[in-house]
XYZ file of N, CA and C in Angstrom:
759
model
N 151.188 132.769 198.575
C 150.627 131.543 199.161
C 149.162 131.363 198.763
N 148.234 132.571 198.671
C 147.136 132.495 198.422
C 146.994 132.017 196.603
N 147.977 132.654 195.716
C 147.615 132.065 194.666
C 147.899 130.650 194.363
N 148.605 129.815 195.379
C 149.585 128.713 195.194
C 147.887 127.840 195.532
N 147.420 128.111 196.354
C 146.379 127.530 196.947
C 145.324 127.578 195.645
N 144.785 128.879 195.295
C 143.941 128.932 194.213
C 144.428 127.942 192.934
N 145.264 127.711 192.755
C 146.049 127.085 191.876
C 145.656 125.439 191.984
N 146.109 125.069 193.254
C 145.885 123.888 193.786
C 144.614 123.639 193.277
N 143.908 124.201 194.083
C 141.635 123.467 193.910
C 141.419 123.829 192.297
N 142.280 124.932 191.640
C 141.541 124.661 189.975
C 142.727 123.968 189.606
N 143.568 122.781 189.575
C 143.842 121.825 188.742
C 142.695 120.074 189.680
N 142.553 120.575 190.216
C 141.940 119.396 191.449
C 140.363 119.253 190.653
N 139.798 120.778 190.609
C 138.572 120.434 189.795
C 138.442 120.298 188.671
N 139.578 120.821 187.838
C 140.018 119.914 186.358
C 140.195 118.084 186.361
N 141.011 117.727 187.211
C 141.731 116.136 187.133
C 139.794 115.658 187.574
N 138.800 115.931 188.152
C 137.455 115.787 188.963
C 136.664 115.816 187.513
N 136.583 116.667 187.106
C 136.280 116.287 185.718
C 136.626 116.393 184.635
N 137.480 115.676 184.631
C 138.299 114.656 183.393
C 137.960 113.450 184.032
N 138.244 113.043 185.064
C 138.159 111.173 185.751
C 136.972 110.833 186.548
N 136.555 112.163 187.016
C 135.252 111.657 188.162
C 135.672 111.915 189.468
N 134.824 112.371 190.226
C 134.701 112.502 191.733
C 135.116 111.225 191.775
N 136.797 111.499 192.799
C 137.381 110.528 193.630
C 136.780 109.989 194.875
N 135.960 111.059 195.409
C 135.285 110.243 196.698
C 134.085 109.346 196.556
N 133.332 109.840 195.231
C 131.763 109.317 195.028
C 131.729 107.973 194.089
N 132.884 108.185 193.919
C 133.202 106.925 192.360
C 132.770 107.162 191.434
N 131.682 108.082 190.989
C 130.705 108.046 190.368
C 131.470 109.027 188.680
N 130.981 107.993 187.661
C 131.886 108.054 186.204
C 131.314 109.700 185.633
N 131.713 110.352 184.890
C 131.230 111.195 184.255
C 130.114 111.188 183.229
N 129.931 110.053 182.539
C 128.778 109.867 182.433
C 127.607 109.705 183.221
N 127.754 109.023 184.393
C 126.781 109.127 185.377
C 126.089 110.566 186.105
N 126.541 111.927 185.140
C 125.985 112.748 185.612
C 124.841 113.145 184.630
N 125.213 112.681 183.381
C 124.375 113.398 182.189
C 123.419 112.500 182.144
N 121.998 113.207 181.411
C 121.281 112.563 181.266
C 121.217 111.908 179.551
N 121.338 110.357 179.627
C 121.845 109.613 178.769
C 120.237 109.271 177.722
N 120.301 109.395 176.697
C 118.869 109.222 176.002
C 119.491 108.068 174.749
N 118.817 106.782 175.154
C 119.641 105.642 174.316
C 119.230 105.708 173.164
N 117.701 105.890 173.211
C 117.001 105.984 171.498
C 117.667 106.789 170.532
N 118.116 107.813 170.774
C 118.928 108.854 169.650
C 120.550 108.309 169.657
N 121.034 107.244 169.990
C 122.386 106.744 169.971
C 122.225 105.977 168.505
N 123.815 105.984 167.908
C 123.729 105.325 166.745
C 125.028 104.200 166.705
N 124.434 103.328 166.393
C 125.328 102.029 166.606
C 125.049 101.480 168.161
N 125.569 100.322 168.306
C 125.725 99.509 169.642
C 126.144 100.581 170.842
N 125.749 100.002 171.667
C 126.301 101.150 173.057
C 127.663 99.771 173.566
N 128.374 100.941 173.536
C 129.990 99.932 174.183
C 130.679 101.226 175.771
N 131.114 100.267 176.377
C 131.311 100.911 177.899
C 132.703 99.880 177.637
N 133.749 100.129 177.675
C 135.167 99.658 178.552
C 134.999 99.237 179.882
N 135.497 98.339 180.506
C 135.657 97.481 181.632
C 134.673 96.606 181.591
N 134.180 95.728 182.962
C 133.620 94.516 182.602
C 132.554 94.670 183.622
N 131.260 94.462 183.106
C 129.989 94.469 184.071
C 129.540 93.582 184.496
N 129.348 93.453 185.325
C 128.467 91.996 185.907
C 126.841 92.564 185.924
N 125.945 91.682 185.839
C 124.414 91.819 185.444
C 123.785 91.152 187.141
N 123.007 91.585 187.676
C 122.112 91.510 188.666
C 121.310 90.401 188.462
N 121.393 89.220 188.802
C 120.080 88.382 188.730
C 118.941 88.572 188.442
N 118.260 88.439 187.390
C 116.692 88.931 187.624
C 115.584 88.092 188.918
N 114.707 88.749 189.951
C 114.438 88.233 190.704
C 113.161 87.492 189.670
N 112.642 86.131 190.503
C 111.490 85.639 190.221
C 110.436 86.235 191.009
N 109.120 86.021 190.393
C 107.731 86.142 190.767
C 107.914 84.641 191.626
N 106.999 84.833 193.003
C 107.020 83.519 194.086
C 105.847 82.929 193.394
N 105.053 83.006 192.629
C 104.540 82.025 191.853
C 104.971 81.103 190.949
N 105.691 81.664 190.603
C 106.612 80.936 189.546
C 107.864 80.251 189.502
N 108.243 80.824 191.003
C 109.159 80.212 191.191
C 110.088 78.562 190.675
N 109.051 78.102 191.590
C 109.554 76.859 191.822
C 108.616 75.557 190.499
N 108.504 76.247 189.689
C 107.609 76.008 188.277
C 108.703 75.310 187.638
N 109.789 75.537 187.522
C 110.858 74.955 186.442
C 110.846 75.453 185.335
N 111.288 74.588 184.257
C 111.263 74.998 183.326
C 109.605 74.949 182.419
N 109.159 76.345 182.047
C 107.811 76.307 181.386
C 107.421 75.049 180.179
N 106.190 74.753 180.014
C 105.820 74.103 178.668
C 106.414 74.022 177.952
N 106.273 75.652 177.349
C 106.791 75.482 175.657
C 108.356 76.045 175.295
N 109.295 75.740 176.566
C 110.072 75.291 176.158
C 110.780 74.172 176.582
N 112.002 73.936 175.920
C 113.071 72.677 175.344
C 114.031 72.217 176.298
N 114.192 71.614 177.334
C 115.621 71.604 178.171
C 116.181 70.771 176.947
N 117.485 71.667 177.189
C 118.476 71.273 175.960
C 119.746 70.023 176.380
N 119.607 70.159 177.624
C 120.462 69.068 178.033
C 119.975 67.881 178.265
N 118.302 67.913 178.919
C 117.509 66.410 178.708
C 117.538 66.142 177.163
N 117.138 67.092 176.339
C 117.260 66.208 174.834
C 118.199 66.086 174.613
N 119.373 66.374 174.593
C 120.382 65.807 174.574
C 120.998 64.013 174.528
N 120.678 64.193 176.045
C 120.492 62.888 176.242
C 119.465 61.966 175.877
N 118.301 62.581 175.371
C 117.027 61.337 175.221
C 117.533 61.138 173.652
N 118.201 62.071 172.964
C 118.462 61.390 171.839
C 119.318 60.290 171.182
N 119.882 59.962 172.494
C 120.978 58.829 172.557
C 120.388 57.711 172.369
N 119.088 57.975 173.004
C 118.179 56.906 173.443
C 116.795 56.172 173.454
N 116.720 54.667 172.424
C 115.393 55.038 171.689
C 114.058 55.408 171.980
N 113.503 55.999 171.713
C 112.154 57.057 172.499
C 110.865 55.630 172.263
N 110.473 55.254 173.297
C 109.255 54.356 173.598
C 108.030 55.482 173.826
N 107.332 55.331 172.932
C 105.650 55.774 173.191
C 104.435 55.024 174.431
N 104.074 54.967 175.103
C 103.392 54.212 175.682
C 102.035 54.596 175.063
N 101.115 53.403 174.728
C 99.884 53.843 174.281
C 98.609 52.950 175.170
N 97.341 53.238 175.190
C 96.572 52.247 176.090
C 96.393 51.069 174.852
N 96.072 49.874 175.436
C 95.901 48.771 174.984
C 94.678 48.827 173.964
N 95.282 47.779 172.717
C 93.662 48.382 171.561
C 93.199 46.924 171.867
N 91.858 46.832 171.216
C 91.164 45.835 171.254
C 91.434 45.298 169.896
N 91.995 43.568 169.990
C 92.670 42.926 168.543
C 91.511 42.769 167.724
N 91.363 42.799 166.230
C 90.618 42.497 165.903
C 91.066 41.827 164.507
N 90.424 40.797 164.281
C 91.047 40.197 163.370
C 90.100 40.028 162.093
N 91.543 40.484 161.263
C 90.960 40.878 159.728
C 91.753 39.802 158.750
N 91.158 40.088 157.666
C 91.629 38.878 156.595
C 92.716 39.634 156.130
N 94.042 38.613 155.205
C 94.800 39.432 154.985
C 94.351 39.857 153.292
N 94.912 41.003 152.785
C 94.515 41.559 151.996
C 94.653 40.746 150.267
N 95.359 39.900 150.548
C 95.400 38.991 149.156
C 94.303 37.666 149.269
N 93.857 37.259 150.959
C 92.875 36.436 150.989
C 91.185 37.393 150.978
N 91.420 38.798 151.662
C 89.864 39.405 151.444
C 88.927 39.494 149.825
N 88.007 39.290 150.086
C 86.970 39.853 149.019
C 85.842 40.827 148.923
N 86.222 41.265 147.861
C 85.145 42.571 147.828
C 83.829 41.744 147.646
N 82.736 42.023 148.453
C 81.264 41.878 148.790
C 80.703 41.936 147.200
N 80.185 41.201 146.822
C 79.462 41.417 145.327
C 78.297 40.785 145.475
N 77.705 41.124 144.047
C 76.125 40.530 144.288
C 75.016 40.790 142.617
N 74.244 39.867 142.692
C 73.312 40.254 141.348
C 72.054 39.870 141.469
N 71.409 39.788 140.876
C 69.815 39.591 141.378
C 69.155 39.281 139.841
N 68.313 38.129 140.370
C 67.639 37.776 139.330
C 66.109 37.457 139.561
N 64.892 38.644 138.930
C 63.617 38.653 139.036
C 63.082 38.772 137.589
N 61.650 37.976 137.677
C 61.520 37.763 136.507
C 59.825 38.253 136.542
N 59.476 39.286 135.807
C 58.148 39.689 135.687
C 57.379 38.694 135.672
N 55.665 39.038 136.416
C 55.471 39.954 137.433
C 56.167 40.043 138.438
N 56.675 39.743 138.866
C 57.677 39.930 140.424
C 56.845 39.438 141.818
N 55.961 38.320 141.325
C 55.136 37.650 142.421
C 55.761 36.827 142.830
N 56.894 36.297 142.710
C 58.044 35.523 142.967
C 59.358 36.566 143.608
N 59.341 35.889 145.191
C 60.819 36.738 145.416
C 62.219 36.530 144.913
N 62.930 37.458 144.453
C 63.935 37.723 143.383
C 65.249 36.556 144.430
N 65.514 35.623 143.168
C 66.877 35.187 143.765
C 68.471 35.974 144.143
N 68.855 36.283 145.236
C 69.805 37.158 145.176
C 71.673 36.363 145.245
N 72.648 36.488 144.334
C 73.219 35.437 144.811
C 74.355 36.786 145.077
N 75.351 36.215 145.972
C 76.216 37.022 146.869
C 77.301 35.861 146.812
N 78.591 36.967 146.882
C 79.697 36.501 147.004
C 80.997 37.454 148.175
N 81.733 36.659 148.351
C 82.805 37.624 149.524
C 82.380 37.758 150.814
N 81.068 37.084 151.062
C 81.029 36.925 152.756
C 80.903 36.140 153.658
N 81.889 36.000 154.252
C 82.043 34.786 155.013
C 80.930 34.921 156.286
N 81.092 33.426 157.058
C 80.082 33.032 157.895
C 78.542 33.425 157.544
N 78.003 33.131 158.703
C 76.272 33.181 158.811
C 75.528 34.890 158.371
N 74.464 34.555 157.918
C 74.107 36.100 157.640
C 72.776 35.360 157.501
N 71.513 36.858 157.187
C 70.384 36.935 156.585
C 70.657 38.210 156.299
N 69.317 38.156 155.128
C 69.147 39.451 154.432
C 67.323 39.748 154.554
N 66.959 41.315 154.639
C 66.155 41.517 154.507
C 65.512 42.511 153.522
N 64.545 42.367 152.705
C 64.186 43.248 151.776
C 63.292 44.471 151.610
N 64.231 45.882 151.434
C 63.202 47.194 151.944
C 62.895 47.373 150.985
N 61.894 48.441 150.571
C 61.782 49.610 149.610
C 60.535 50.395 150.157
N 60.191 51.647 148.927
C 59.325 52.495 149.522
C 57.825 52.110 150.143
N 57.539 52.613 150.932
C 55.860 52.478 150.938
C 54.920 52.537 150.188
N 55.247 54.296 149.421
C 54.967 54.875 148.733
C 55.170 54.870 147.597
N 55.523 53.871 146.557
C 56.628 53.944 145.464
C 56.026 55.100 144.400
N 54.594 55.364 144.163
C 54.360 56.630 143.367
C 54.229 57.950 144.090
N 54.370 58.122 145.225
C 54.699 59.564 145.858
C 55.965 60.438 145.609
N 55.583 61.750 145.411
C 56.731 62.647 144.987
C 57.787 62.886 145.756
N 57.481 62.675 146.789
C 58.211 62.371 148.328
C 58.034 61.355 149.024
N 59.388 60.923 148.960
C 59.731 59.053 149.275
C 59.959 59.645 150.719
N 59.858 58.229 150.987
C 60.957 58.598 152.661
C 62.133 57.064 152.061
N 63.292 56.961 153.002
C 64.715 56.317 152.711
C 64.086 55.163 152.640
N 62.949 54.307 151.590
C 63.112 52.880 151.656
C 62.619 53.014 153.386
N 61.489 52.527 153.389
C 61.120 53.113 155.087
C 60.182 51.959 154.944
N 59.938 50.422 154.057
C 59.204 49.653 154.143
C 59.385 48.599 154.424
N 59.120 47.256 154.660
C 59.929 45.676 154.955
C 58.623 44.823 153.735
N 59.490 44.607 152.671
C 58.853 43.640 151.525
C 59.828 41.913 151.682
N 60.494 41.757 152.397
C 60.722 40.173 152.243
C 62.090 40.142 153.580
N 61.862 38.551 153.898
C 62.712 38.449 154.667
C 63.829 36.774 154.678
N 64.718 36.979 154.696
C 65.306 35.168 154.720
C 65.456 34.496 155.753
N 66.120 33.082 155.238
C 66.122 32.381 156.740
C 67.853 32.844 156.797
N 68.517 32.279 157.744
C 70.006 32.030 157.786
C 70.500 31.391 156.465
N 71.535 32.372 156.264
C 72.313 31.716 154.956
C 74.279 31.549 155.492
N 74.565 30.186 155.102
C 76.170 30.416 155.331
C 76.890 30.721 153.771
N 77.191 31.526 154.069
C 78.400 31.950 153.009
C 79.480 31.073 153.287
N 79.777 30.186 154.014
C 81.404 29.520 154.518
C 81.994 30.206 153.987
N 83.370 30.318 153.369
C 84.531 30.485 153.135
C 84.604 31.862 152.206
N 83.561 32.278 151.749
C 83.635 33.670 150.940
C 83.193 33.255 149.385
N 82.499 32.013 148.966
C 82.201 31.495 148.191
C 81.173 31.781 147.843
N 80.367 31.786 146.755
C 78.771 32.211 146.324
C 78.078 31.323 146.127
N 76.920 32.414 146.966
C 75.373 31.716 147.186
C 74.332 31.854 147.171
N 73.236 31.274 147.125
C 72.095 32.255 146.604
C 71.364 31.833 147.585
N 70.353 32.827 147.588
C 69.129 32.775 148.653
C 68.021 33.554 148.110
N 66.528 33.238 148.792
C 65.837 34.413 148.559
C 65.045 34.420 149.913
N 63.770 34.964 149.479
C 62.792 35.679 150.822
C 61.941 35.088 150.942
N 62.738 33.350 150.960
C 61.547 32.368 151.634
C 60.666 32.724 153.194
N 61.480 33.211 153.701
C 60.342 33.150 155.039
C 59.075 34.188 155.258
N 59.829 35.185 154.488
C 58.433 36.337 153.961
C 58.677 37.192 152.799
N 57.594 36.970 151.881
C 57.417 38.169 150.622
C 56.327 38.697 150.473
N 56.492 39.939 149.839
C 55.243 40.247 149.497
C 55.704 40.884 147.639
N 54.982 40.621 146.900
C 55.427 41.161 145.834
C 55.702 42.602 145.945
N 56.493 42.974 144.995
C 56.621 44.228 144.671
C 56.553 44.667 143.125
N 55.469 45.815 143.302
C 54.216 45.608 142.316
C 54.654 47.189 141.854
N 55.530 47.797 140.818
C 55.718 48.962 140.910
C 54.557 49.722 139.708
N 53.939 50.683 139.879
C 53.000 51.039 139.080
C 53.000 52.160 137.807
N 53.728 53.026 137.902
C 53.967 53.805 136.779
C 55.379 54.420 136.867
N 56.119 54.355 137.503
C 57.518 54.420 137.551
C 58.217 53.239 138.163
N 59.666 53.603 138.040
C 60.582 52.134 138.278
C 60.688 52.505 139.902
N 60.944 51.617 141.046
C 60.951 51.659 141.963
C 62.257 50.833 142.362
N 63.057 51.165 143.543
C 64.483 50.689 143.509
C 63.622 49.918 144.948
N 64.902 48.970 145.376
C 64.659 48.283 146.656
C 66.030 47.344 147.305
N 66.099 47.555 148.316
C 67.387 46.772 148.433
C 67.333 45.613 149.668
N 68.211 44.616 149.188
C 68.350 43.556 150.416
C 69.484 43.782 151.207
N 69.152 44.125 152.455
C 70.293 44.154 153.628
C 70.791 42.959 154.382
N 72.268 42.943 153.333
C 72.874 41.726 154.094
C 73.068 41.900 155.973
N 72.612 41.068 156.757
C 73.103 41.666 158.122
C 73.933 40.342 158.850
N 75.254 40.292 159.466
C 75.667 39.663 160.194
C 75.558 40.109 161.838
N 75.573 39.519 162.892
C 74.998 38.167 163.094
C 73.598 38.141 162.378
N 72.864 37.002 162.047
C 71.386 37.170 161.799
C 70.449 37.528 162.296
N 69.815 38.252 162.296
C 69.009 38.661 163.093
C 67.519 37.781 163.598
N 67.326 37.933 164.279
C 66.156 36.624 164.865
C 64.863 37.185 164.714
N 63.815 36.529 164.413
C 62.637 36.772 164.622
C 62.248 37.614 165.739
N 61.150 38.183 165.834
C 60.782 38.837 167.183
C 59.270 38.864 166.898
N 58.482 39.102 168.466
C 57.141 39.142 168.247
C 56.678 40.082 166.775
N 57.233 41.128 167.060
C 57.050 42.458 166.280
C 57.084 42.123 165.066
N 58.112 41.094 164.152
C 58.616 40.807 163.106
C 57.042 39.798 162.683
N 56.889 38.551 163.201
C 55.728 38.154 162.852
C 54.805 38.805 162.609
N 54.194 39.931 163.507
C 53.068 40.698 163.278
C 53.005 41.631 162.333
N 54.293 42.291 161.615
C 54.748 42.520 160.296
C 54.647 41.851 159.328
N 54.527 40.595 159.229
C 54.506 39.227 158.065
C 53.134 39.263 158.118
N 52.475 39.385 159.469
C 50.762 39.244 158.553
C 49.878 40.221 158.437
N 50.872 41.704 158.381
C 50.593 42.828 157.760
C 50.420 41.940 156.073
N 49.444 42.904 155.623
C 49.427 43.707 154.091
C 50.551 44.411 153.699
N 50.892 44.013 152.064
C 51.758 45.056 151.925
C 51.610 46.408 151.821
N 52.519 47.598 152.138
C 52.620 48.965 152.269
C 51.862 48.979 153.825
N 51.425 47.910 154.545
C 50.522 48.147 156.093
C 52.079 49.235 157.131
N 51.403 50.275 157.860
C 52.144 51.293 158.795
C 52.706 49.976 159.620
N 52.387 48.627 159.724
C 53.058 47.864 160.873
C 54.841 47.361 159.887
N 54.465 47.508 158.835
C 55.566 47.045 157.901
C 56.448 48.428 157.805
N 56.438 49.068 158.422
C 57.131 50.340 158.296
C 58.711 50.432 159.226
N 59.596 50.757 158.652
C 60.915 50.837 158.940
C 61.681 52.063 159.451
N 60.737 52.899 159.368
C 61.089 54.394 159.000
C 61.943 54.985 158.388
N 63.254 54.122 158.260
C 64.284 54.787 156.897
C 65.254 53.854 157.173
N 66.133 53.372 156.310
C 67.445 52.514 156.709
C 68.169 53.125 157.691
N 68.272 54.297 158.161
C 69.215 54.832 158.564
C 68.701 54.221 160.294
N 67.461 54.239 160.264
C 67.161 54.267 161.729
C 66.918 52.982 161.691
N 66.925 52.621 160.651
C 66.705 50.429 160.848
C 68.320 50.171 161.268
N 68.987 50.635 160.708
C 70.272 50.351 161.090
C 71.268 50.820 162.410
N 70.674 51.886 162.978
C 70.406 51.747 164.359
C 70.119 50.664 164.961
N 68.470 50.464 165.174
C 68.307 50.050 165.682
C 68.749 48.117 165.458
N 69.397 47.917 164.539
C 70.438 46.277 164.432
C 71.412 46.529 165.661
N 72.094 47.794 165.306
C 72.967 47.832 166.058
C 73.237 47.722 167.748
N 72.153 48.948 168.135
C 71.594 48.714 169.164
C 71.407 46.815 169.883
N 71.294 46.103 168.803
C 70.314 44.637 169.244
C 71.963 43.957 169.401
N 73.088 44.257 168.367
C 74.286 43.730 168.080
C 74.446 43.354 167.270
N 73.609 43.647 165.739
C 73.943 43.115 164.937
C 73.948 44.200 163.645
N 74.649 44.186 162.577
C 75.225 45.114 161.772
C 75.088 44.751 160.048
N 74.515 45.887 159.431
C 74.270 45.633 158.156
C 75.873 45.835 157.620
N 76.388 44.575 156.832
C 77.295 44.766 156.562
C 77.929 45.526 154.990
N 76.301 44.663 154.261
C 76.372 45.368 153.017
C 75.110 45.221 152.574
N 74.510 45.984 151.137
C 73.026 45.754 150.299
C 73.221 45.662 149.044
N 72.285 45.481 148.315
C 72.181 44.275 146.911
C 71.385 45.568 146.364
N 71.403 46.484 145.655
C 70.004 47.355 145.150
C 69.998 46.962 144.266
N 68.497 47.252 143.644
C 68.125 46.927 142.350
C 66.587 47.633 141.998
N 66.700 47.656 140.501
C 65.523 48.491 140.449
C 64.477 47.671 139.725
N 63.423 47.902 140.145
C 62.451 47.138 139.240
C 61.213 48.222 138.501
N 60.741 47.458 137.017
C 59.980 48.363 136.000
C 59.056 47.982 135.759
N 58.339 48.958 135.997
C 56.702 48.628 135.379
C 56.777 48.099 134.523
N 55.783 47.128 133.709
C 55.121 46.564 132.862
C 54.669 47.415 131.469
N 55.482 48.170 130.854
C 55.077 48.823 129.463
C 53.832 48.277 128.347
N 52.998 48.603 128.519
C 51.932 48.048 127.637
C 52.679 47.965 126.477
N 52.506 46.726 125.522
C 53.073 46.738 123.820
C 51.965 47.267 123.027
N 52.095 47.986 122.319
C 51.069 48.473 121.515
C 50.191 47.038 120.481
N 49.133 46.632 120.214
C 48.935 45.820 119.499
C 49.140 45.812 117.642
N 49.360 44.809 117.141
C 50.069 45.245 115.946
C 48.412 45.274 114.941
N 48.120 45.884 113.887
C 47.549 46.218 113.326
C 47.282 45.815 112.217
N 46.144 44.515 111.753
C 46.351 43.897 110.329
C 46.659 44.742 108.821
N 47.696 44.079 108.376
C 47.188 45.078 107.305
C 46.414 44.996 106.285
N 46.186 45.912 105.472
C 44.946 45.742 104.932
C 45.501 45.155 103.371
């Protein structure tokens, strides 16, 4: 009887491990310690596992779906459907169409000494304008500043329709007298026209090269149009040349 018994508990702890503790459930693998990194190939288990929810962070919860990604079922549907941009409202502005525009052109005609202001004739700009005429202060200094001077000014000129016209610097000139090099100078077409101002007169009965005739550079003249509302739209440059002495010719003998 006693060996019948011994018999019994060693086939009991054989069938225990071969299948697993019947009371604990617990698999025979679940005793060893399993090291996945040194496994080769996929890990495969027979029967069917169900996976644990991953819990959320309570911050994040109730976040939805993040930025940068895609709900695949809203695009889905938005692609059925044509996608409207909403944009804020632009301000219209109306331009010529491109077979009626013209390119801004221009030529200039001065005729030594240059005590006469140079006729400038212009084409491609429509409506009202004046032009005013810069160049250096300094024209023989080694260091210019940008055309930082005011040598002539016009009255209102209409361009109507984009047609050419000429004007010059009836309302103020002063010659421009260049002395041993060529000196450039340009007329700034400006729309709207710009109006007289106290300041502007008291500039006209400056001397030429006078600090009251001073502009300080186009860049900051053109500021300050803007500032007033009015805008250089385009300039005419041109260079003008000293007077080359001709050598006198020599009788012969």
């Amino acid at each position: 009887m006693t060996k019948l018994i011994l018999y019994i508990c060693h086939v009991l702890w054989i069938m225990s491990y071969i299948k697993g503790d019947p009371v604990t459930g617990k698999l025979p693998s679940d005793r060893l310690r399993y090291d996945r990194s040194k496994a080769i190939g996929p890990l495969s288990r027979s029967g069917t596992v169900e996976r644990v929810p991953r819990k959320l962070d309570k911050s994040v919860k109730d976040t939805g779906i993040p930025n940068n990604h895609v709900d695949l079922g809203k695009q889905s549907q938005e692609t059925n459907e044509p996608k409207v941009q909403k944009t804020k409202p632009l301000i219209q502005v109306t331009r010529p169409d491109a077979k009626d525009s013209i390119i801004p052109q221009c030529k200039v005609k001065m005729i030594y000494p240059y005590d006469k202001s140079p006729t400038i004739e212009v084409k491609g700009i429509k409506g009202l304008f004046n032009s005013i005429l810069v160049g250096y202060n300094k024209p023989d200094s080694t260091i210019r500043e940008n055309k930082g001077g005011l040598f002539g000014w016009s009255t209102t000129v209409d361009g109507d329709s984009g047609i050419k016209v000429a004007f010059t610097f009836n309302l103020n000139y002063i010659p421009v007298t260049p002395i041993s090099q060529p000196t450039s100078y340009c007329a700034l077409i400006i729309q709207p026209p710009y109006e007289i101002t106290s300041k502007v007169i008291q500039a006209f009965k400056s001397p030429p090269r006078d600090i009251r005739r001073s502009i300080k550079s186009i860049e900051s003249f053109e500021q300050f149009l803007k500032d007033q509302g009015n805008h250089v739209i385009t300039s005419c440059c041109f260079v003008v040349h000293p007077k080359v002495p001709v050598p006198e010719k020599t009788p012969r003998a």
